[in-house]
Short mmCIF file of C-alpha atoms in Angstrom, two decimals:
data_model
loop_
_atom_site.label_atom_id
_atom_site.label_comp_id
_atom_site.label_asym_id
_atom_site.label_seq_id
_atom_site.Cartn_x
_atom_site.Cartn_y
_atom_site.Cartn_z
CA MET A 1 -29.85 -54.51 -158.88
CA SER A 2 -26.92 -55.72 -160.97
CA MET A 3 -23.70 -53.77 -161.07
CA GLU A 4 -24.09 -53.33 -164.81
CA THR A 5 -27.60 -51.86 -164.51
CA ASN A 6 -26.33 -49.48 -161.84
CA ALA A 7 -23.53 -48.48 -164.19
CA VAL A 8 -26.05 -47.85 -166.99
CA ILE A 9 -28.14 -45.68 -164.67
CA ARG A 10 -25.06 -43.69 -163.67
CA ARG A 11 -24.06 -43.19 -167.31
CA LEU A 12 -27.56 -42.09 -168.31
CA ALA A 13 -27.90 -39.75 -165.34
CA GLY A 14 -24.56 -38.26 -166.37
CA ASP A 15 -26.22 -37.37 -169.67
CA ALA A 16 -29.25 -35.68 -168.11
CA ARG A 17 -29.17 -32.74 -170.48
CA PRO A 18 -32.37 -30.71 -170.63
CA VAL A 19 -34.68 -31.88 -173.39
CA ARG A 20 -37.71 -30.08 -174.75
CA PRO A 21 -40.80 -32.31 -174.68
CA LEU A 22 -42.11 -32.98 -178.17
CA ALA A 23 -45.12 -30.91 -179.15
CA SER A 24 -48.44 -32.72 -179.55
CA PRO A 25 -49.15 -34.54 -182.83
CA TRP A 26 -51.63 -31.78 -183.71
CA THR A 27 -49.04 -29.03 -183.31
CA ARG A 28 -46.41 -31.04 -185.19
CA THR A 29 -48.87 -31.68 -188.02
CA ALA A 30 -49.56 -27.96 -188.27
CA LEU A 31 -45.82 -27.25 -188.30
CA TRP A 32 -45.20 -29.86 -190.99
CA LEU A 33 -48.00 -28.41 -193.11
CA ALA A 34 -46.64 -24.90 -192.65
CA LEU A 35 -43.24 -26.10 -193.91
CA ALA A 36 -44.63 -28.24 -196.75
CA ALA A 37 -47.23 -25.78 -198.12
CA PRO A 38 -44.77 -23.19 -199.53
CA TYR A 39 -42.82 -25.96 -201.30
CA VAL A 40 -45.98 -27.43 -202.84
CA ALA A 41 -47.05 -23.95 -203.94
CA LEU A 42 -43.62 -23.38 -205.48
CA VAL A 43 -43.79 -26.64 -207.46
CA ILE A 44 -47.28 -25.76 -208.72
CA VAL A 45 -46.03 -22.37 -209.90
CA LEU A 46 -42.93 -23.88 -211.53
CA MET A 47 -44.96 -26.57 -213.28
CA SER A 48 -47.46 -23.91 -214.52
CA PRO A 49 -50.99 -24.16 -213.15
CA ARG A 50 -53.53 -25.63 -215.57
CA PRO A 51 -55.34 -23.00 -217.67
CA ASP A 52 -58.83 -24.09 -216.54
CA LEU A 53 -58.01 -23.86 -212.83
CA GLY A 54 -60.46 -21.00 -212.23
CA LEU A 55 -63.24 -23.03 -213.79
CA LYS A 56 -62.32 -26.11 -211.77
CA PHE A 57 -62.73 -24.18 -208.55
CA SER A 58 -66.41 -23.79 -209.37
CA GLU A 59 -66.90 -27.56 -209.69
CA PRO A 60 -68.02 -29.19 -206.41
CA ARG A 61 -66.57 -32.57 -207.49
CA PHE A 62 -63.09 -31.09 -207.99
CA LEU A 63 -63.29 -29.29 -204.65
CA ILE A 64 -64.47 -32.42 -202.82
CA GLU A 65 -61.73 -34.58 -204.33
CA GLU A 66 -59.00 -32.03 -203.68
CA GLY A 67 -60.30 -31.41 -200.16
CA ALA A 68 -60.42 -35.14 -199.47
CA ALA A 69 -56.89 -35.70 -200.85
CA LEU A 70 -55.55 -32.88 -198.70
CA ALA A 71 -57.48 -34.07 -195.64
CA THR A 72 -56.20 -37.62 -196.15
CA GLY A 73 -52.64 -36.31 -196.25
CA ILE A 74 -53.12 -34.19 -193.14
CA ALA A 75 -54.87 -37.00 -191.25
CA ALA A 76 -52.10 -39.43 -192.20
CA ALA A 77 -49.52 -36.93 -190.94
CA LEU A 78 -51.41 -36.60 -187.65
CA ALA A 79 -51.55 -40.40 -187.28
CA ALA A 80 -47.85 -40.73 -188.16
CA PHE A 81 -46.85 -38.18 -185.51
CA ALA A 82 -49.03 -39.95 -182.96
CA THR A 83 -47.39 -43.33 -183.61
CA VAL A 84 -43.98 -42.10 -182.40
CA ILE A 85 -45.35 -41.27 -178.94
CA PRO A 86 -45.18 -44.30 -176.57
CA GLY A 87 -48.66 -45.20 -175.35
CA PHE A 88 -50.42 -43.22 -178.09
CA ASP A 89 -54.15 -43.62 -178.55
CA ARG A 90 -54.70 -46.22 -181.29
CA LYS A 91 -57.76 -44.29 -182.49
CA PHE A 92 -55.31 -41.93 -184.21
CA LEU A 93 -54.61 -44.71 -186.70
CA LEU A 94 -58.17 -44.41 -187.97
CA THR A 95 -58.05 -40.67 -188.70
CA PRO A 96 -57.09 -41.05 -192.39
CA VAL A 97 -59.90 -43.57 -192.98
CA PHE A 98 -62.76 -41.03 -193.12
CA PRO A 99 -61.22 -38.54 -195.61
CA ALA A 100 -59.83 -41.43 -197.68
CA ALA A 101 -63.33 -42.94 -197.82
CA ILE A 102 -64.74 -39.62 -199.07
CA TRP A 103 -61.94 -39.39 -201.64
CA LEU A 104 -62.50 -42.94 -202.94
CA GLY A 105 -66.27 -42.58 -202.67
CA SER A 106 -66.28 -39.41 -204.76
CA LEU A 107 -64.06 -40.98 -207.41
CA GLY A 108 -66.12 -44.17 -207.40
CA GLU A 109 -69.31 -42.19 -207.80
CA GLY A 110 -67.65 -40.31 -210.67
CA CYS A 111 -66.81 -43.60 -212.40
CA VAL A 112 -70.40 -44.82 -212.08
CA ARG A 113 -71.74 -41.49 -213.36
CA GLN A 114 -69.42 -41.55 -216.39
CA TRP A 115 -70.44 -45.11 -217.11
CA LEU A 116 -74.14 -44.20 -216.96
CA VAL A 117 -73.68 -41.16 -219.23
CA GLN A 118 -71.15 -42.46 -221.74
CA GLY A 119 -71.40 -46.22 -221.37
CA SER A 120 -68.22 -48.26 -221.54
CA ALA A 121 -66.48 -45.40 -223.38
CA GLY A 122 -66.70 -43.40 -220.17
CA LEU A 123 -64.52 -45.93 -218.41
CA SER A 124 -61.71 -46.11 -220.96
CA LEU A 125 -58.28 -46.20 -219.40
CA GLN A 126 -55.22 -44.67 -221.03
CA SER A 127 -51.70 -44.70 -219.71
CA ASP A 128 -50.71 -41.66 -217.68
CA TRP A 129 -47.24 -42.39 -216.35
CA MET A 130 -46.67 -38.77 -215.44
CA CYS A 131 -48.68 -39.11 -212.23
CA LEU A 132 -46.20 -41.18 -210.24
CA PRO A 133 -43.07 -39.02 -210.77
CA ALA A 134 -45.12 -35.83 -210.44
CA ILE A 135 -46.54 -36.94 -207.08
CA VAL A 136 -43.01 -37.89 -206.00
CA ILE A 137 -41.72 -34.44 -206.95
CA VAL A 138 -44.51 -32.58 -205.15
CA GLY A 139 -44.32 -34.89 -202.11
CA LEU A 140 -40.54 -35.17 -201.86
CA VAL A 141 -39.75 -32.29 -199.53
CA PRO A 142 -42.83 -32.93 -197.34
CA ALA A 143 -41.73 -36.58 -197.09
CA ILE A 144 -38.16 -35.70 -196.10
CA GLY A 145 -39.44 -33.21 -193.53
CA MET A 146 -41.87 -35.74 -192.14
CA VAL A 147 -39.19 -38.45 -191.76
CA ALA A 148 -36.85 -35.97 -190.06
CA MET A 149 -39.62 -35.05 -187.62
CA LEU A 150 -40.58 -38.68 -186.99
CA ARG A 151 -36.98 -39.58 -186.17
CA ARG A 152 -37.23 -37.32 -183.12
CA GLY A 153 -39.83 -39.67 -181.71
CA ALA A 154 -39.86 -43.28 -180.54
CA PRO A 155 -39.81 -46.04 -183.18
CA MET A 156 -42.84 -47.84 -181.77
CA MET A 157 -44.24 -49.01 -185.15
CA PRO A 158 -41.62 -48.08 -187.77
CA CYS A 159 -43.39 -49.53 -190.83
CA VAL A 160 -46.75 -48.01 -189.88
CA SER A 161 -45.20 -44.62 -189.07
CA ILE A 162 -43.27 -44.41 -192.32
CA GLY A 163 -46.19 -45.83 -194.32
CA LEU A 164 -48.41 -43.08 -192.91
CA ALA A 165 -45.68 -40.55 -193.66
CA GLY A 166 -45.70 -41.82 -197.25
CA LEU A 167 -49.48 -41.46 -197.39
CA ALA A 168 -49.26 -37.93 -195.98
CA ALA A 169 -46.62 -36.83 -198.49
CA ALA A 170 -48.27 -38.61 -201.44
CA GLY A 171 -51.70 -37.26 -200.48
CA LEU A 172 -50.26 -33.77 -200.46
CA GLY A 173 -48.44 -34.61 -203.69
CA ASP A 174 -51.67 -35.61 -205.41
CA PHE A 175 -53.40 -32.51 -204.07
CA GLY A 176 -50.67 -30.40 -205.70
CA LEU A 177 -50.60 -32.48 -208.89
CA ARG A 178 -54.17 -31.68 -209.83
CA PHE A 179 -53.36 -27.97 -209.88
CA PHE A 180 -51.10 -28.45 -212.91
CA HIS A 181 -52.08 -31.81 -214.39
CA PRO A 182 -55.36 -31.57 -216.34
CA GLN A 183 -56.62 -35.09 -215.75
CA ASP A 184 -60.09 -35.26 -214.21
CA ALA A 185 -61.67 -38.49 -215.51
CA SER A 186 -62.59 -40.33 -212.31
CA LEU A 187 -61.25 -43.71 -213.41
CA MET A 188 -57.96 -42.19 -214.56
CA VAL A 189 -57.60 -40.32 -211.27
CA LEU A 190 -58.52 -43.45 -209.33
CA VAL A 191 -56.08 -45.73 -211.11
CA TRP A 192 -53.12 -43.47 -211.83
CA GLN A 193 -53.24 -40.93 -209.04
CA VAL A 194 -54.74 -42.84 -206.13
CA GLY A 195 -52.87 -45.92 -207.36
CA SER A 196 -49.60 -43.96 -207.19
CA VAL A 197 -50.44 -42.74 -203.68
CA VAL A 198 -51.12 -46.31 -202.51
CA LEU A 199 -47.97 -47.62 -204.21
CA LEU A 200 -45.78 -44.90 -202.69
CA SER A 201 -47.26 -45.43 -199.22
CA ALA A 202 -46.64 -49.18 -199.44
CA ALA A 203 -43.08 -48.64 -200.69
CA ALA A 204 -42.46 -46.15 -197.88
CA SER A 205 -43.77 -48.62 -195.33
CA CYS A 206 -41.19 -51.20 -196.49
CA THR A 207 -38.39 -48.79 -195.60
CA GLY A 208 -39.74 -48.16 -192.09
CA ARG A 209 -37.35 -50.49 -190.28
CA TYR A 210 -34.37 -48.81 -191.93
CA LEU A 211 -35.48 -45.25 -191.23
CA LEU A 212 -36.72 -45.73 -187.68
CA SER A 213 -35.10 -48.16 -185.26
CA TRP A 214 -34.26 -48.30 -181.59
CA ARG A 215 -30.66 -49.03 -182.44
CA THR A 216 -30.34 -45.76 -184.38
CA VAL A 217 -32.25 -43.71 -181.80
CA ILE A 218 -30.18 -45.03 -178.90
CA GLY A 219 -26.90 -44.77 -180.81
CA ARG A 220 -27.65 -41.18 -181.79
CA THR A 221 -28.53 -40.19 -178.25
CA LEU A 222 -25.55 -41.85 -176.61
CA ARG A 223 -23.14 -40.32 -179.09
CA GLY A 224 -23.21 -37.21 -176.97
CA VAL A 225 -22.53 -39.02 -173.70
CA PRO A 226 -19.17 -37.98 -172.29
CA VAL A 227 -16.65 -40.80 -172.10
CA ARG A 228 -14.57 -41.10 -168.95
CA MET B 1 -42.64 -47.65 -153.97
CA LEU B 2 -43.04 -44.24 -155.63
CA ASP B 3 -46.48 -43.42 -156.96
CA ASP B 4 -47.12 -42.18 -160.46
CA SER B 5 -47.41 -38.51 -159.52
CA ARG B 6 -43.92 -38.67 -157.94
CA LEU B 7 -42.52 -40.46 -161.00
CA ARG B 8 -44.14 -37.85 -163.22
CA ALA B 9 -42.56 -35.05 -161.18
CA LEU B 10 -39.16 -36.76 -161.33
CA MET B 11 -39.44 -37.21 -165.09
CA ARG B 12 -40.40 -33.56 -165.49
CA MET B 13 -37.29 -32.58 -163.53
CA ALA B 14 -35.18 -35.03 -165.54
CA GLN B 15 -36.41 -33.45 -168.77
CA ALA B 16 -35.30 -30.11 -167.33
CA GLY B 17 -31.80 -31.54 -166.81
CA ASP B 18 -31.90 -32.51 -163.11
CA ALA B 19 -29.41 -35.44 -162.86
CA ARG B 20 -30.32 -36.25 -159.25
CA ALA B 21 -34.03 -36.57 -160.05
CA TYR B 22 -33.16 -38.64 -163.10
CA THR B 23 -31.04 -41.04 -161.02
CA GLU B 24 -33.87 -41.40 -158.50
CA LEU B 25 -36.35 -42.05 -161.30
CA LEU B 26 -34.22 -44.66 -163.08
CA THR B 27 -33.34 -46.38 -159.80
CA ALA B 28 -37.04 -46.49 -158.87
CA VAL B 29 -38.24 -47.87 -162.20
CA ALA B 30 -35.50 -50.49 -162.73
CA PRO B 31 -36.93 -53.04 -160.20
CA ARG B 32 -40.43 -52.47 -161.60
CA LEU B 33 -39.17 -53.11 -165.11
CA ARG B 34 -37.50 -56.30 -163.91
CA GLN B 35 -40.81 -57.47 -162.43
CA ILE B 36 -42.84 -56.52 -165.51
CA ILE B 37 -40.42 -58.33 -167.81
CA LEU B 38 -40.37 -61.37 -165.54
CA ASN B 39 -44.18 -61.48 -165.53
CA GLN B 40 -44.38 -61.25 -169.30
CA ARG B 41 -41.48 -63.56 -170.16
CA ARG B 42 -41.21 -66.19 -167.47
CA SER B 43 -38.91 -68.34 -169.56
CA LEU B 44 -36.15 -65.71 -169.64
CA GLN B 45 -33.01 -66.21 -167.61
CA ALA B 46 -31.91 -63.60 -165.07
CA ALA B 47 -29.15 -62.29 -167.36
CA ASP B 48 -31.61 -61.86 -170.26
CA ILE B 49 -34.04 -60.01 -167.99
CA GLU B 50 -31.23 -57.71 -166.88
CA ASP B 51 -30.30 -57.10 -170.53
CA LEU B 52 -33.90 -56.15 -171.26
CA VAL B 53 -34.08 -53.84 -168.24
CA GLN B 54 -30.99 -52.06 -169.54
CA ASP B 55 -32.43 -51.91 -173.06
CA VAL B 56 -35.58 -50.27 -171.71
CA LEU B 57 -33.55 -47.78 -169.64
CA LEU B 58 -31.48 -46.87 -172.71
CA SER B 59 -34.69 -46.52 -174.75
CA LEU B 60 -36.34 -44.39 -172.07
CA HIS B 61 -33.30 -42.13 -172.12
CA ALA B 62 -33.21 -41.92 -175.91
CA VAL B 63 -36.87 -40.91 -176.28
CA ARG B 64 -37.41 -39.01 -173.03
CA SER B 65 -38.47 -35.98 -175.04
CA THR B 66 -41.60 -37.90 -176.15
CA TYR B 67 -42.95 -37.93 -172.60
CA ASP B 68 -45.71 -35.40 -172.09
CA PRO B 69 -45.41 -34.14 -168.47
CA GLU B 70 -49.18 -33.64 -168.37
CA ARG B 71 -49.80 -37.37 -168.77
CA PRO B 72 -49.21 -40.32 -166.41
CA PHE B 73 -45.68 -41.72 -166.48
CA MET B 74 -46.17 -45.48 -166.09
CA PRO B 75 -48.35 -46.05 -169.20
CA TRP B 76 -45.67 -44.27 -171.24
CA LEU B 77 -42.93 -46.45 -169.75
CA LEU B 78 -45.03 -49.61 -170.10
CA ALA B 79 -45.53 -48.91 -173.81
CA ILE B 80 -41.77 -48.65 -174.29
CA THR B 81 -41.21 -51.79 -172.21
CA ARG B 82 -43.74 -53.87 -174.15
CA ASN B 83 -42.27 -52.60 -177.40
CA ARG B 84 -38.72 -53.53 -176.39
CA ILE B 85 -39.82 -56.97 -175.19
CA ALA B 86 -41.56 -57.61 -178.53
CA ASP B 87 -38.58 -56.18 -180.40
CA ARG B 88 -36.23 -58.54 -178.63
CA ALA B 89 -38.52 -61.51 -179.26
CA ARG B 90 -38.63 -60.64 -182.98
CA ARG B 91 -34.83 -60.36 -183.14
CA HIS B 92 -34.51 -63.65 -181.33
CA ALA B 93 -36.93 -65.32 -183.73
CA ARG B 94 -35.15 -63.86 -186.77
CA ARG B 95 -31.80 -65.07 -185.47
CA GLY B 96 -33.29 -68.49 -184.75
CA ALA B 97 -34.68 -68.70 -188.27
CA HIS B 98 -31.20 -68.21 -189.70
CA GLU B 99 -29.57 -70.81 -187.48
CA VAL B 100 -29.33 -74.39 -188.60
CA GLN B 101 -29.00 -77.02 -185.92
CA VAL B 102 -26.48 -79.59 -187.06
CA GLU B 103 -25.83 -82.72 -185.06
CA GLN B 104 -22.43 -83.36 -186.53
CA TRP B 105 -20.43 -81.15 -188.82
CA PRO B 106 -19.52 -82.84 -192.07
CA VAL B 107 -15.87 -83.44 -192.88
CA THR B 108 -14.75 -80.40 -194.81
CA PHE B 109 -11.53 -81.66 -196.33
CA SER B 110 -9.90 -85.02 -196.72
CA GLU B 111 -6.83 -83.92 -194.75
CA ASN B 112 -7.02 -84.89 -191.08
CA SER B 113 -5.42 -81.64 -189.98
CA THR B 114 -8.44 -79.66 -191.15
CA ASN B 115 -10.79 -81.83 -189.15
CA THR B 116 -9.40 -81.42 -185.68
CA ASP B 117 -11.53 -81.35 -182.55
CA SER B 118 -11.21 -77.61 -182.22
CA ASP B 119 -12.96 -77.09 -185.57
CA SER B 120 -16.04 -78.89 -184.39
CA TYR B 121 -16.17 -77.03 -181.10
CA GLY B 122 -19.72 -76.33 -180.07
CA ASP B 123 -19.90 -76.65 -176.32
CA SER B 124 -21.87 -73.57 -175.36
CA GLU B 125 -21.65 -74.44 -171.66
CA ALA B 126 -17.84 -74.43 -171.79
CA LEU B 127 -17.95 -71.16 -173.70
CA ARG B 128 -20.20 -69.65 -171.05
CA HIS B 129 -17.77 -70.72 -168.35
CA ALA B 130 -14.89 -69.30 -170.36
CA VAL B 131 -16.73 -65.97 -170.66
CA GLU B 132 -17.40 -66.00 -166.91
CA ARG B 133 -13.71 -66.53 -166.20
CA LEU B 134 -12.72 -63.46 -168.23
CA PRO B 135 -11.49 -60.38 -166.36
CA ALA B 136 -14.39 -58.01 -165.57
CA GLY B 137 -13.55 -55.44 -168.24
CA GLN B 138 -13.13 -58.01 -171.00
CA ARG B 139 -16.27 -59.85 -169.95
CA THR B 140 -18.35 -56.68 -170.07
CA ALA B 141 -16.91 -55.80 -173.47
CA ILE B 142 -17.72 -59.24 -174.90
CA GLU B 143 -21.21 -59.26 -173.40
CA LEU B 144 -22.10 -55.84 -174.77
CA VAL B 145 -20.49 -56.02 -178.19
CA LYS B 146 -20.72 -59.71 -179.11
CA LEU B 147 -23.65 -61.06 -177.13
CA ARG B 148 -25.96 -58.05 -176.89
CA GLU B 149 -24.75 -56.74 -180.25
CA LEU B 150 -24.54 -53.11 -179.17
CA SER B 151 -22.55 -50.89 -181.48
CA LEU B 152 -19.11 -49.87 -180.24
CA LYS B 153 -20.44 -46.37 -179.57
CA GLU B 154 -23.36 -47.62 -177.51
CA ALA B 155 -21.19 -50.08 -175.60
CA ALA B 156 -18.55 -47.40 -174.98
CA ALA B 157 -21.23 -45.13 -173.58
CA VAL B 158 -22.54 -47.87 -171.31
CA THR B 159 -19.14 -48.90 -169.99
CA GLY B 160 -17.73 -45.41 -169.82
CA THR B 161 -14.61 -46.31 -171.77
CA SER B 162 -13.38 -45.00 -175.08
CA ILE B 163 -14.16 -46.87 -178.29
CA GLY B 164 -10.46 -47.64 -178.75
CA ALA B 165 -10.19 -49.14 -175.28
CA LEU B 166 -13.32 -51.17 -175.90
CA LYS B 167 -11.92 -52.56 -179.15
CA VAL B 168 -8.77 -53.60 -177.30
CA SER B 169 -10.86 -55.26 -174.55
CA VAL B 170 -12.92 -57.17 -177.13
CA HIS B 171 -9.78 -58.28 -178.95
CA ARG B 172 -8.09 -59.41 -175.74
CA ALA B 173 -11.22 -61.20 -174.62
CA MET B 174 -11.40 -63.07 -177.93
CA VAL B 175 -7.74 -64.11 -177.60
CA THR B 176 -8.30 -65.25 -174.00
CA LEU B 177 -11.45 -67.16 -174.96
CA ARG B 178 -9.70 -68.85 -177.86
CA LYS B 179 -6.87 -69.94 -175.57
CA SER B 180 -9.12 -71.22 -172.78
CA ILE B 181 -11.33 -73.11 -175.24
CA ARG B 182 -8.29 -74.69 -176.87
CA LYS B 183 -7.08 -75.80 -173.44
CA SER B 184 -10.43 -77.34 -172.54
#
């Protein structure tokens, strides 16, 4: 073994502070949700819940879409936490696919139904620029919390991890948005809300290499190593 | 060779702060890492393999909290190793994409004094020899900071010197290299 490698081993062994093993992705997802939920609830209260909220809770379509948006966010969070564990099971990457398919399927079915009932008028698209900033506001704190938690792991797939974190936060953001934003037309929701979620996830993914990198992780850890 | 259950036990003790177990673990895995890297990247030179082994050891240390003591140790370490090998290959490719191979540098100015031999220096073999001739401390500093591109903090942690001392070593090494290259 080279002298230098021996020296590295000695330095690292000198820094053998106790570390607490990271909790499982499931536990970390639950923790993240427990931290994010009060913030989302606070934003909903501050933005004033929509007046017809009670009525909406009796509509199966609204419940399915909200449930699917929330499930997509939670599944994406679970997948993101799994990706920072070396040797993680790749099946975790597929967990958001099922709820996302239900979400898109429900909205797609809504579009077809509106088209059958109202004809082309049922598929009219107006601008609704409020969705993007509103989803950002609702998802901001969950996103920051998620990145902070991911940075405690290993940067195995930085762009995927941060992209999934973006999907988790934006999914949660859209779930919260519909509590105060009275927009239920399937095509509008599909284009403006789901479109915003996709856009934010893609943008987040592009920042992955800057937020998670081996260089940062190693530098941060070795900062505490005593210098002779 | 230690089996996985022993490595797992050592890692568990290392996570609990046992320096002796950690030394035993790192010493046991280093030759395995060298072999794994050699098998995957046969074209690498011995020095590059050693660099990668050290990168993996540093990475293992940095993310040792991600190891679940209930799971086998080697698959966890192999995942980090493969990731670091790929990471290094990507960095190498990126660096290569930004380099332009030029047979002969064009004349930059009409004055002869600006087109001396030293300006067109490009003998990497001579540079390598010059680096090898450096005093041990300066050579390590140059290798870590300039060749392996570690940050000063990382390099200081590896060498066990202060950042200030490392800066001085790098500066002195650069001066020495400049002089020896001029001579040759």
